[in-house]
CSV table of C-alpha atoms in Angstrom, one decimal:
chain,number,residue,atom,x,y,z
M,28,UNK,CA,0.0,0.0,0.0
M,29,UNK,CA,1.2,3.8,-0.8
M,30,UNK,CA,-0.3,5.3,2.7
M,31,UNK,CA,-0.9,9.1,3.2
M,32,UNK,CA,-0.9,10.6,6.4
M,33,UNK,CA,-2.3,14.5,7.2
M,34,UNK,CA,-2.1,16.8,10.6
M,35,UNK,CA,-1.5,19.7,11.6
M,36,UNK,CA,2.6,18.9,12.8
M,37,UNK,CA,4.7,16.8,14.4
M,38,UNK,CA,5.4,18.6,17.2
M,39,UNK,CA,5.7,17.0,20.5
M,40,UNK,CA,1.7,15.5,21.5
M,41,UNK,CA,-0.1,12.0,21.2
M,42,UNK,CA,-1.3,12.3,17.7
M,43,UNK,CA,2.2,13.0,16.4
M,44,UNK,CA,3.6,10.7,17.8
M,45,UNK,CA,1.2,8.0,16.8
M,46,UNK,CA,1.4,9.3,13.2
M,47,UNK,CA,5.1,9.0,13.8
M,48,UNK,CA,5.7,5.7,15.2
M,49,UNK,CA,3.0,4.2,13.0
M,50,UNK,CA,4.3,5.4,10.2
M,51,UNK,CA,8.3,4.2,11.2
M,52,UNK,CA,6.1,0.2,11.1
M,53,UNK,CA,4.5,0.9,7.8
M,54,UNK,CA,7.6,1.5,6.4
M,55,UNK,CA,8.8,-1.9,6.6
M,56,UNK,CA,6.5,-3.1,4.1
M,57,UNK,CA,4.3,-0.1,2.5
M,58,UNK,CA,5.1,3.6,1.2
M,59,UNK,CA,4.5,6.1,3.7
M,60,UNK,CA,4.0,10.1,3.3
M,61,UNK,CA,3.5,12.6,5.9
M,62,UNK,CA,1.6,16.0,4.7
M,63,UNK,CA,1.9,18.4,7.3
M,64,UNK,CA,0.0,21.7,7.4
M,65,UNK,CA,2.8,23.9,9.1
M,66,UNK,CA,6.7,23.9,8.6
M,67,UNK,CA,7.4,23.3,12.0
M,68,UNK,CA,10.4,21.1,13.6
M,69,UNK,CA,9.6,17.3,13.3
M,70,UNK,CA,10.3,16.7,17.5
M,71,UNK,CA,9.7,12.7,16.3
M,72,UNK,CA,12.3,10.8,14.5
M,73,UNK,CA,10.8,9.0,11.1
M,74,UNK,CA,12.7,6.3,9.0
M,75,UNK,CA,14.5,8.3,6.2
M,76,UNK,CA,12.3,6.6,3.4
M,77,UNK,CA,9.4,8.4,4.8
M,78,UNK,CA,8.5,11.5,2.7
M,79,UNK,CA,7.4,14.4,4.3
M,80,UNK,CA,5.3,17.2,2.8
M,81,UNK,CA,4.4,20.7,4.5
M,82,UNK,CA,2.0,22.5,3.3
M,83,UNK,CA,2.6,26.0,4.4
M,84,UNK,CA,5.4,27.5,3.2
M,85,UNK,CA,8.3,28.2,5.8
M,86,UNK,CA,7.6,32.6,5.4
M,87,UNK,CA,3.9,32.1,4.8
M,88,UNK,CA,2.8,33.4,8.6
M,89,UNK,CA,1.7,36.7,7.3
M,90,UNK,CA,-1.1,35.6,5.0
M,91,UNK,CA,-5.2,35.7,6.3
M,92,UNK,CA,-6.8,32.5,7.2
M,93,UNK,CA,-9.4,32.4,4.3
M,94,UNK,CA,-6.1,32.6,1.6
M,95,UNK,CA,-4.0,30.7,4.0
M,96,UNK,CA,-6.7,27.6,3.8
M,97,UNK,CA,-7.5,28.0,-0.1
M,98,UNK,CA,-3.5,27.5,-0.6
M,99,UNK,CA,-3.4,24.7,1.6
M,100,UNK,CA,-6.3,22.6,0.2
M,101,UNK,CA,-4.7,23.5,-3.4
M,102,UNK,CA,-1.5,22.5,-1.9
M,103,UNK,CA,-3.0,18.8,-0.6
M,104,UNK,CA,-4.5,18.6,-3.9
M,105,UNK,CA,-1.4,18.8,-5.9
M,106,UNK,CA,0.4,16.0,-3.3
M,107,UNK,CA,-2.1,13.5,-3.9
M,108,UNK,CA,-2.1,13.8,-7.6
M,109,UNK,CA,1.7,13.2,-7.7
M,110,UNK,CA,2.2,10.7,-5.0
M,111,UNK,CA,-1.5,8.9,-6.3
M,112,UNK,CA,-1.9,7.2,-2.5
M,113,UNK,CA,-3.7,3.7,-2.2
M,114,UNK,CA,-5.4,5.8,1.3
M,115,UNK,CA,-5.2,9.0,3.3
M,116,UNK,CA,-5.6,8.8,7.0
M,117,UNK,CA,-6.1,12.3,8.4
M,118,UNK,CA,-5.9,13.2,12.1
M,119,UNK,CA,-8.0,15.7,13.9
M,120,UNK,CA,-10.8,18.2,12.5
M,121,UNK,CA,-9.0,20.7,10.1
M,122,UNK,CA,-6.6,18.1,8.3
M,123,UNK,CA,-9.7,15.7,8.2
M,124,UNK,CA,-12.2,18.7,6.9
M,125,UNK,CA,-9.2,19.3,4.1
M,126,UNK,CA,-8.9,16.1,3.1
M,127,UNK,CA,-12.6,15.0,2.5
M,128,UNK,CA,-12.9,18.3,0.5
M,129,UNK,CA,-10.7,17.1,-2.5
M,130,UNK,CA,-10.8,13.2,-1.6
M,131,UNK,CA,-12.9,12.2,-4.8
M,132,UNK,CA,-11.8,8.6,-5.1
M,133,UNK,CA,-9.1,8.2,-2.7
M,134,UNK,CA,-10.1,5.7,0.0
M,135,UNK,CA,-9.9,7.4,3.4
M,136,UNK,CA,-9.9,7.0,7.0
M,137,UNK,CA,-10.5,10.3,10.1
M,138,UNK,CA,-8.9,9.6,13.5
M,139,UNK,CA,-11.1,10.9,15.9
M,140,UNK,CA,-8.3,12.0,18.8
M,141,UNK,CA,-10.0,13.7,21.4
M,142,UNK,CA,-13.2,14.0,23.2
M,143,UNK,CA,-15.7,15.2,20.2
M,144,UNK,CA,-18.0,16.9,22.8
M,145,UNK,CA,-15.1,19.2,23.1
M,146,UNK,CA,-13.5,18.7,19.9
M,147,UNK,CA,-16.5,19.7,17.6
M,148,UNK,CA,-18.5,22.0,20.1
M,149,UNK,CA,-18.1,25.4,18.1
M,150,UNK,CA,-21.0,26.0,15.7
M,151,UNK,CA,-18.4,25.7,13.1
M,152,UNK,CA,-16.9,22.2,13.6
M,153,UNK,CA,-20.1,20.8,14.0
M,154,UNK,CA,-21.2,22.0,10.8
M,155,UNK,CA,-18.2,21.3,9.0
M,156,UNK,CA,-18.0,17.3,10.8
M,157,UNK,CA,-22.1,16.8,9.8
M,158,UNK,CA,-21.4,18.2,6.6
M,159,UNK,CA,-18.0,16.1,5.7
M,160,UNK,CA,-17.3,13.5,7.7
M,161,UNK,CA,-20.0,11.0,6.2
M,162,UNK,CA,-17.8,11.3,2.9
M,163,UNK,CA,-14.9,9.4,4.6
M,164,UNK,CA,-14.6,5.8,4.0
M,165,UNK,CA,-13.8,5.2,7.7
M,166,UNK,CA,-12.6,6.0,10.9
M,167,UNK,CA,-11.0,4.9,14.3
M,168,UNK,CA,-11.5,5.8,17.4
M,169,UNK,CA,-9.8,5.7,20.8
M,170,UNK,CA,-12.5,4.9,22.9
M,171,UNK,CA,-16.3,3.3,23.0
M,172,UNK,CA,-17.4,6.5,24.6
M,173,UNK,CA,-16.0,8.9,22.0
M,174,UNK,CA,-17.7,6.3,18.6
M,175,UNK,CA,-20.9,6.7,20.3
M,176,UNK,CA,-20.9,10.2,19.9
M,177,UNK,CA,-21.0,10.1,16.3
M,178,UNK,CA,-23.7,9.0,13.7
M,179,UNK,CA,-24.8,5.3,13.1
M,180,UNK,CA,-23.7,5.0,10.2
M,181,UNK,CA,-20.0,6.5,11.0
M,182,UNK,CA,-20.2,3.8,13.6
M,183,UNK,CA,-20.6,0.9,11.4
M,184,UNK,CA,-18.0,2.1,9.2
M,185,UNK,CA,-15.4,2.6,12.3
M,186,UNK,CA,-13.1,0.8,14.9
M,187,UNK,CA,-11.8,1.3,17.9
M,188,UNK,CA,-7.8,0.9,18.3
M,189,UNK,CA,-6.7,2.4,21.5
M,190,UNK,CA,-2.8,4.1,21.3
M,191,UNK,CA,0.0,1.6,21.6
M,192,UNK,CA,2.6,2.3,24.2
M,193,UNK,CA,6.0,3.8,23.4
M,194,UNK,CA,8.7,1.5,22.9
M,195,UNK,CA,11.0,3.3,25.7
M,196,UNK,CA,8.4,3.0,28.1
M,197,UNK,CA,8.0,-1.0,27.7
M,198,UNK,CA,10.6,-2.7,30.0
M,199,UNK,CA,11.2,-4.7,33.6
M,200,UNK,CA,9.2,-3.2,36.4
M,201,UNK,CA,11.1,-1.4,38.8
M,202,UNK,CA,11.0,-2.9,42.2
M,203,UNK,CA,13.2,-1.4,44.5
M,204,UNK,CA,12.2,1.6,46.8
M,205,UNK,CA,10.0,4.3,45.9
M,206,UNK,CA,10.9,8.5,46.2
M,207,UNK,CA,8.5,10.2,48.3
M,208,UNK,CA,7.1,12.3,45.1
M,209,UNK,CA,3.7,12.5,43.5
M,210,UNK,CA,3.9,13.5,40.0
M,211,UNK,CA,2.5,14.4,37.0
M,212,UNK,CA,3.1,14.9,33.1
M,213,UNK,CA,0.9,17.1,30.4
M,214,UNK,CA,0.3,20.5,29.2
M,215,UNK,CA,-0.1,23.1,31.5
M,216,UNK,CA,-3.7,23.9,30.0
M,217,UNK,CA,-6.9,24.4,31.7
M,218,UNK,CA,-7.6,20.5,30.2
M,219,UNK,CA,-5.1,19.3,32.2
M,220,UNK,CA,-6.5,20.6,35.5
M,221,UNK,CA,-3.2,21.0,37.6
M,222,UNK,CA,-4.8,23.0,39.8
M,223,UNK,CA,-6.8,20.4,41.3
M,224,UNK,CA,-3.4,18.2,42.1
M,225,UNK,CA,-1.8,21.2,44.0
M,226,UNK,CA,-4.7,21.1,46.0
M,227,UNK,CA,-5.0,18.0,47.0
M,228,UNK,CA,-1.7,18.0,48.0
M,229,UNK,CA,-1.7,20.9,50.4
M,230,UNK,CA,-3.9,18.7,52.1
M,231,UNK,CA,-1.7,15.4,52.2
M,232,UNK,CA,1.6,17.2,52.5
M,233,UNK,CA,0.1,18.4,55.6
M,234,UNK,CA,0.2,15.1,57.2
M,235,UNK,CA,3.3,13.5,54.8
M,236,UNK,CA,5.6,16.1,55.2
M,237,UNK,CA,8.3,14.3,53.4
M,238,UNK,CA,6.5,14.4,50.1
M,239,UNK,CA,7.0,16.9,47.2
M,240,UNK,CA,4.8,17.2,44.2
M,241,UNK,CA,6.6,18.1,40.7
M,242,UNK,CA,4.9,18.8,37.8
M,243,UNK,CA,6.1,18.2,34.3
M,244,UNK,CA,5.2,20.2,30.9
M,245,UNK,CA,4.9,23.6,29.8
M,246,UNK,CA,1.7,26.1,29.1
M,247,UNK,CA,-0.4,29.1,29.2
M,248,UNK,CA,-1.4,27.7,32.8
M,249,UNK,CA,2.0,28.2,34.4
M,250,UNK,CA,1.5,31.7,35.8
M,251,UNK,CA,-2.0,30.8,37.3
M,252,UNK,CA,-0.2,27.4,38.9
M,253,UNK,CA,2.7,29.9,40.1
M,254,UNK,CA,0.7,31.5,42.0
M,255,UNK,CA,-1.4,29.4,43.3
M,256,UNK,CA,1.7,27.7,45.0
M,257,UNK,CA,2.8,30.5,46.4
M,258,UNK,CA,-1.0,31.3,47.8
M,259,UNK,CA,-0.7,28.0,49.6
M,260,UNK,CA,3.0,28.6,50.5
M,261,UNK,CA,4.4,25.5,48.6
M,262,UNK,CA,7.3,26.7,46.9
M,263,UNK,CA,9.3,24.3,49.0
M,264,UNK,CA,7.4,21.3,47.9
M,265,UNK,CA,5.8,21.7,44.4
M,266,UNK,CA,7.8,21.8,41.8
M,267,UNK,CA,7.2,23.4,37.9
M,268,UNK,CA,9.9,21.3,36.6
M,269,UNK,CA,9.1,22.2,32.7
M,270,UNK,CA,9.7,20.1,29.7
M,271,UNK,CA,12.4,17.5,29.8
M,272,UNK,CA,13.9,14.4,27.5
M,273,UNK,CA,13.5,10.9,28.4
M,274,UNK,CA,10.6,11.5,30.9
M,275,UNK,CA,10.5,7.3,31.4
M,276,UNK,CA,14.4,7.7,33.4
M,277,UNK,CA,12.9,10.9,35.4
M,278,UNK,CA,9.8,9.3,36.6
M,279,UNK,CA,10.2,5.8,37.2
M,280,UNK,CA,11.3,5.8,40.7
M,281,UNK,CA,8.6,8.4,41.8
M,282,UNK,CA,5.6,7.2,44.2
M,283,UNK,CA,3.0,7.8,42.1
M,284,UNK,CA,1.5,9.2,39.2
M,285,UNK,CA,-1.6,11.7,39.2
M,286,UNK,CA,-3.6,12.6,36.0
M,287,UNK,CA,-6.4,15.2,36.3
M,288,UNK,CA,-7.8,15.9,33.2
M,289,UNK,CA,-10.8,17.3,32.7
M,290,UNK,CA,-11.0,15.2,28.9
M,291,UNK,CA,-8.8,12.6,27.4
M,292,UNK,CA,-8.9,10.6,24.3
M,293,UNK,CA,-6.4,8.0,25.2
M,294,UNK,CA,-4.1,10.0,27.3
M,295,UNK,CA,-0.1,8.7,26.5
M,296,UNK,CA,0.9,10.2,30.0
M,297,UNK,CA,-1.1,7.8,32.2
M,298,UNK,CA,-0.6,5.0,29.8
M,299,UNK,CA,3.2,5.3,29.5
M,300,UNK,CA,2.9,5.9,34.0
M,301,UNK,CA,1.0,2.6,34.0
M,302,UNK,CA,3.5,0.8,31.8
M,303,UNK,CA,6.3,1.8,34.1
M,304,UNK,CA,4.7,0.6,36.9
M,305,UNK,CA,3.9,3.7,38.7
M,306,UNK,CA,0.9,3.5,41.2
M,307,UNK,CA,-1.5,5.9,39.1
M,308,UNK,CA,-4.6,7.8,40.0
M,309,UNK,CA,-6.9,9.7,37.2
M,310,UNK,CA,-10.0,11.3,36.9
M,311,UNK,CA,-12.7,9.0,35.4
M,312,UNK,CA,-13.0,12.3,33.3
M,313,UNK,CA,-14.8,11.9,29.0
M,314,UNK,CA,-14.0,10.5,26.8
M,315,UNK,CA,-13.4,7.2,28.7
M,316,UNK,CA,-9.8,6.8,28.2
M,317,UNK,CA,-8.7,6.3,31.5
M,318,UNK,CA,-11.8,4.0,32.2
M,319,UNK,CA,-10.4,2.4,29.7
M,320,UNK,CA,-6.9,1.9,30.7
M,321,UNK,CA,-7.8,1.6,34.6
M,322,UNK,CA,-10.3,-1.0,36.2
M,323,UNK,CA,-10.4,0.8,39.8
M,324,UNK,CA,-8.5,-0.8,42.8
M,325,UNK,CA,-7.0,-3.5,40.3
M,326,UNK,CA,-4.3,-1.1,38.7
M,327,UNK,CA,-4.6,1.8,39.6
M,328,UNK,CA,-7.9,4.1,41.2
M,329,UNK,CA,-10.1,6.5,39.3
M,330,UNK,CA,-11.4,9.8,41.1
M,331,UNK,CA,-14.4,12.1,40.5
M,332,UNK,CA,-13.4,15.3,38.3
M,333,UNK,CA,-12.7,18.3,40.3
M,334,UNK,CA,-12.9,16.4,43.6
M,335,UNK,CA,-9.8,17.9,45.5
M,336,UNK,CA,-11.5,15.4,48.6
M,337,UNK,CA,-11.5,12.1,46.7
M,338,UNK,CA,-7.8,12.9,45.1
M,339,UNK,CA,-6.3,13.9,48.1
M,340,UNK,CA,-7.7,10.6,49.5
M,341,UNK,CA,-6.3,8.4,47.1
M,342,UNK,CA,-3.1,10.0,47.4
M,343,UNK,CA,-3.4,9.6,50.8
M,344,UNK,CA,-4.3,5.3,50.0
M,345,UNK,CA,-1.5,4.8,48.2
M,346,UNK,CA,0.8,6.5,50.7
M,347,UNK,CA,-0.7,4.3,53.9
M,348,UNK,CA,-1.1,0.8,52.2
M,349,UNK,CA,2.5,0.2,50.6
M,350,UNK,CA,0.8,-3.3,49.8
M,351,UNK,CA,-1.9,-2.1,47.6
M,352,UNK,CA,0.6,0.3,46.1
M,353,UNK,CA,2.4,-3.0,44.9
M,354,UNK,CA,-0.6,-4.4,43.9
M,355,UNK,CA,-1.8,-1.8,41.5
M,356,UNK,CA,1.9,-1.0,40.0
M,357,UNK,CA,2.0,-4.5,39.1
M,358,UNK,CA,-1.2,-4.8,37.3
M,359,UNK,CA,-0.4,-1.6,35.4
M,360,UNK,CA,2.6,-2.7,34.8
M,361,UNK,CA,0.5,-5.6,32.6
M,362,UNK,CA,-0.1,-2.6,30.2
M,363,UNK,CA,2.8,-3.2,28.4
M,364,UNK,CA,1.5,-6.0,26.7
M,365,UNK,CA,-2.2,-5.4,26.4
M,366,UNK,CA,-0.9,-2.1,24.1
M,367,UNK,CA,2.1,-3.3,23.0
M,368,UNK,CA,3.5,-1.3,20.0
M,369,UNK,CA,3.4,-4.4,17.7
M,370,UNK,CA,-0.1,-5.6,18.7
M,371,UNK,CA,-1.5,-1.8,18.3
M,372,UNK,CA,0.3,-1.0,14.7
M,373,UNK,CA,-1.1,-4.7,13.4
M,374,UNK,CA,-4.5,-3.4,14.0
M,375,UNK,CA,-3.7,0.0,12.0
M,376,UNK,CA,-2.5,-1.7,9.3
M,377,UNK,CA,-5.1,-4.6,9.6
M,378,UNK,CA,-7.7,-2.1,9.2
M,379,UNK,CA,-6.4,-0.3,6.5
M,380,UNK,CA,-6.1,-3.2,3.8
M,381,UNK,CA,-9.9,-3.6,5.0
M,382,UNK,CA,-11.2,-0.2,4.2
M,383,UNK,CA,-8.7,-0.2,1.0
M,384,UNK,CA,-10.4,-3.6,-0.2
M,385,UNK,CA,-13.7,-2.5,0.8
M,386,UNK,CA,-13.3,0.9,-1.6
M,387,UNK,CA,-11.7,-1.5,-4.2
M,388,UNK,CA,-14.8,-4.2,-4.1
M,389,UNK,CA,-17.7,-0.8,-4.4
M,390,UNK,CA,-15.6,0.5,-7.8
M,391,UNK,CA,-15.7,-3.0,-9.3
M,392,UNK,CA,-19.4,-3.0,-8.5
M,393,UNK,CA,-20.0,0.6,-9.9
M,394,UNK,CA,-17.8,-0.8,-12.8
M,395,UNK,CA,-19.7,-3.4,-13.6
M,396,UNK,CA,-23.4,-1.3,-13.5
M,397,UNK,CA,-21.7,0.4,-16.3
């Protein structure tokens, strides 16, 4: 198969690096081209036979949206028509919305990523998705919760194929002894919720004074978290430790993992925190991701959303019962081969020859009405 891929970048995030590492599989055996909408950095490394298209030009900043778009859908046009792909697989709305606007017949696939009460709640997006999606040929989802948002007939023309862990992140579970330190990894955006983990921790650093909380990532959030730290007098033991490289070595020895989102698709933080064996709490938050990664008590605990009570006291479980703390790491731990990269990427490519043989079985059928 010739496979095309479309988003926004490849900047750091969970689609990208899906896109990324599914592509780097594909390879092996298929041709594989990335079109990307801006001229960013690539922060993923891809096999060197992968071709990579961008379809803004690297000075084209200047330009108003309504041109800017125009240029780009010409731009995708022109692509297709020289590489002539087998498929196109397009992730999130405004590659997706591009795409099914020139498709014609070029077999393709939309990966839903996020939650779609969120994703398509402007006026806008939910005209476009009602408008566009039906054209696609199919789609994959992340989650049961977030397929049942859509259409029937989207449904029966979809799957579900959760995100595969990354390959740094699968390896022995560490068993020696635990730091006292809560963390977290993500954004710092108002989906992300950090506020809530600062406080629930003033309340169980109260009582566990040898704990610290540090938060990884970078965002618009920062100032707001800055200062509610110093509101609570905390700068001594929570931490804005920014971005950093190789998060798996950082975190691995840490007591436990806490993810308070207020929507997930399939969040790669808590996954890649389960597969190192990290005792992890999350909010039970749409659109069923971490219900989906987490069966509560068994490996790992799921909390109300904006329930600084109910998060402070699992923080609090896992720091009294060192036994169930084994317990859950160890079943998360299990994670590693439930999504294992190999298993996850099969399905991808699985699916694809199905919708490709599908779209090739309705032309001979229109072919032969002829």
């Amino acid at each position: 198969m010739k496979i095309l891929f479309t988003i926004g970048n490849l900047k750091k995030g969970g689609a990208e690096r899906v896109i990324a590492n599914l592509s780097n599989f594909l390879i092996k055996n298929h041709e594989v081209i990335i079109v990307t909408t801006t001229h960013d950095e690539t922060y993923y490394e891809l096999d060197n036979k992968i071709k990579v298209y961008h379809l803004d030009e690297a000075k084209e900043l200047k330009k108003g949206i309504i041109i800017k778009n125009i240029k780009r859908i010409r731009m995708l046009n022109k692509i297709i028509k020289l590489e002539v792909p087998d498929l196109a697989v397009s992730f999130l709305p405004e590659p997706s919305y591009r795409l099914m606007l020139i498709k014609k017949n070029l077999p393709s696939i939309i990966s839903v990523r996020n939650d779609p009460k969120i994703e398509y709640k402007s006026l806008k997006n939910k005209i476009l998705m009602k408008m566009l999606y039906p054209k696609a040929d199919g789609f994959v989802f992340q989650t049961e919760e977030a397929r049942a948002c859509f259409s029937q007939k989207i449904q029966e023309k979809s799957c579900v194929i959760p995100n595969p862990i990354s390959q740094n992140f699968v390896g022995d579970l560490y068993s020696g002894k635990r730091k006292k330190t809560i963390v977290n990894v993500g954004r710092l955006t108002e989906q992300k919720n950090q506020l809530i983990i600062i406080d629930a921790f003033y309340n169980i650093q109260r009582k566990y004074k040898n704990y610290t909380l540090k938060i990884y990532g970078d965002g618009n959030l920062k100032p707001l978290l800055t200062n509610r730290i110093k509101e609570l007098n905390l700068e001594k033991k929570v931490f804005l430790m920014g971005e950093v490289n190789n998060i798996q070595n950082v975190i691995r020895k840490d007591g436990m993992f806490v993810l308070s989102s207020n929507y997930e698709g399939m969040p790669n933080a808590l996954m890649e925190a389960m597969a190192l064996g990290l005792p992890c709490i999350s909010t039970d938050c749409p659109c069923g991701g971490p219900r989906f990664l987490i069966k509560n008590d068994f490996n790992g605990i799921l909390v109300a959303m904006n329930s600084v009570d109910e998060l402070a006291g699992a923080m609090e479980k896992i720091i009294l019962d060192q036994e169930f703390a084994n317990f859950i790491s160890k079943n998360a731990h299990k994670i590693c081969n439930t999504l294992n990269p190999l298993k996850i990427n099969k399905k991808w490519e699985n699916y694809m020859r199905q919708i490709l043989q599908e779209s090739n079985r309705k032309k001979e059928g229109r072919k032969k009405l002829w």
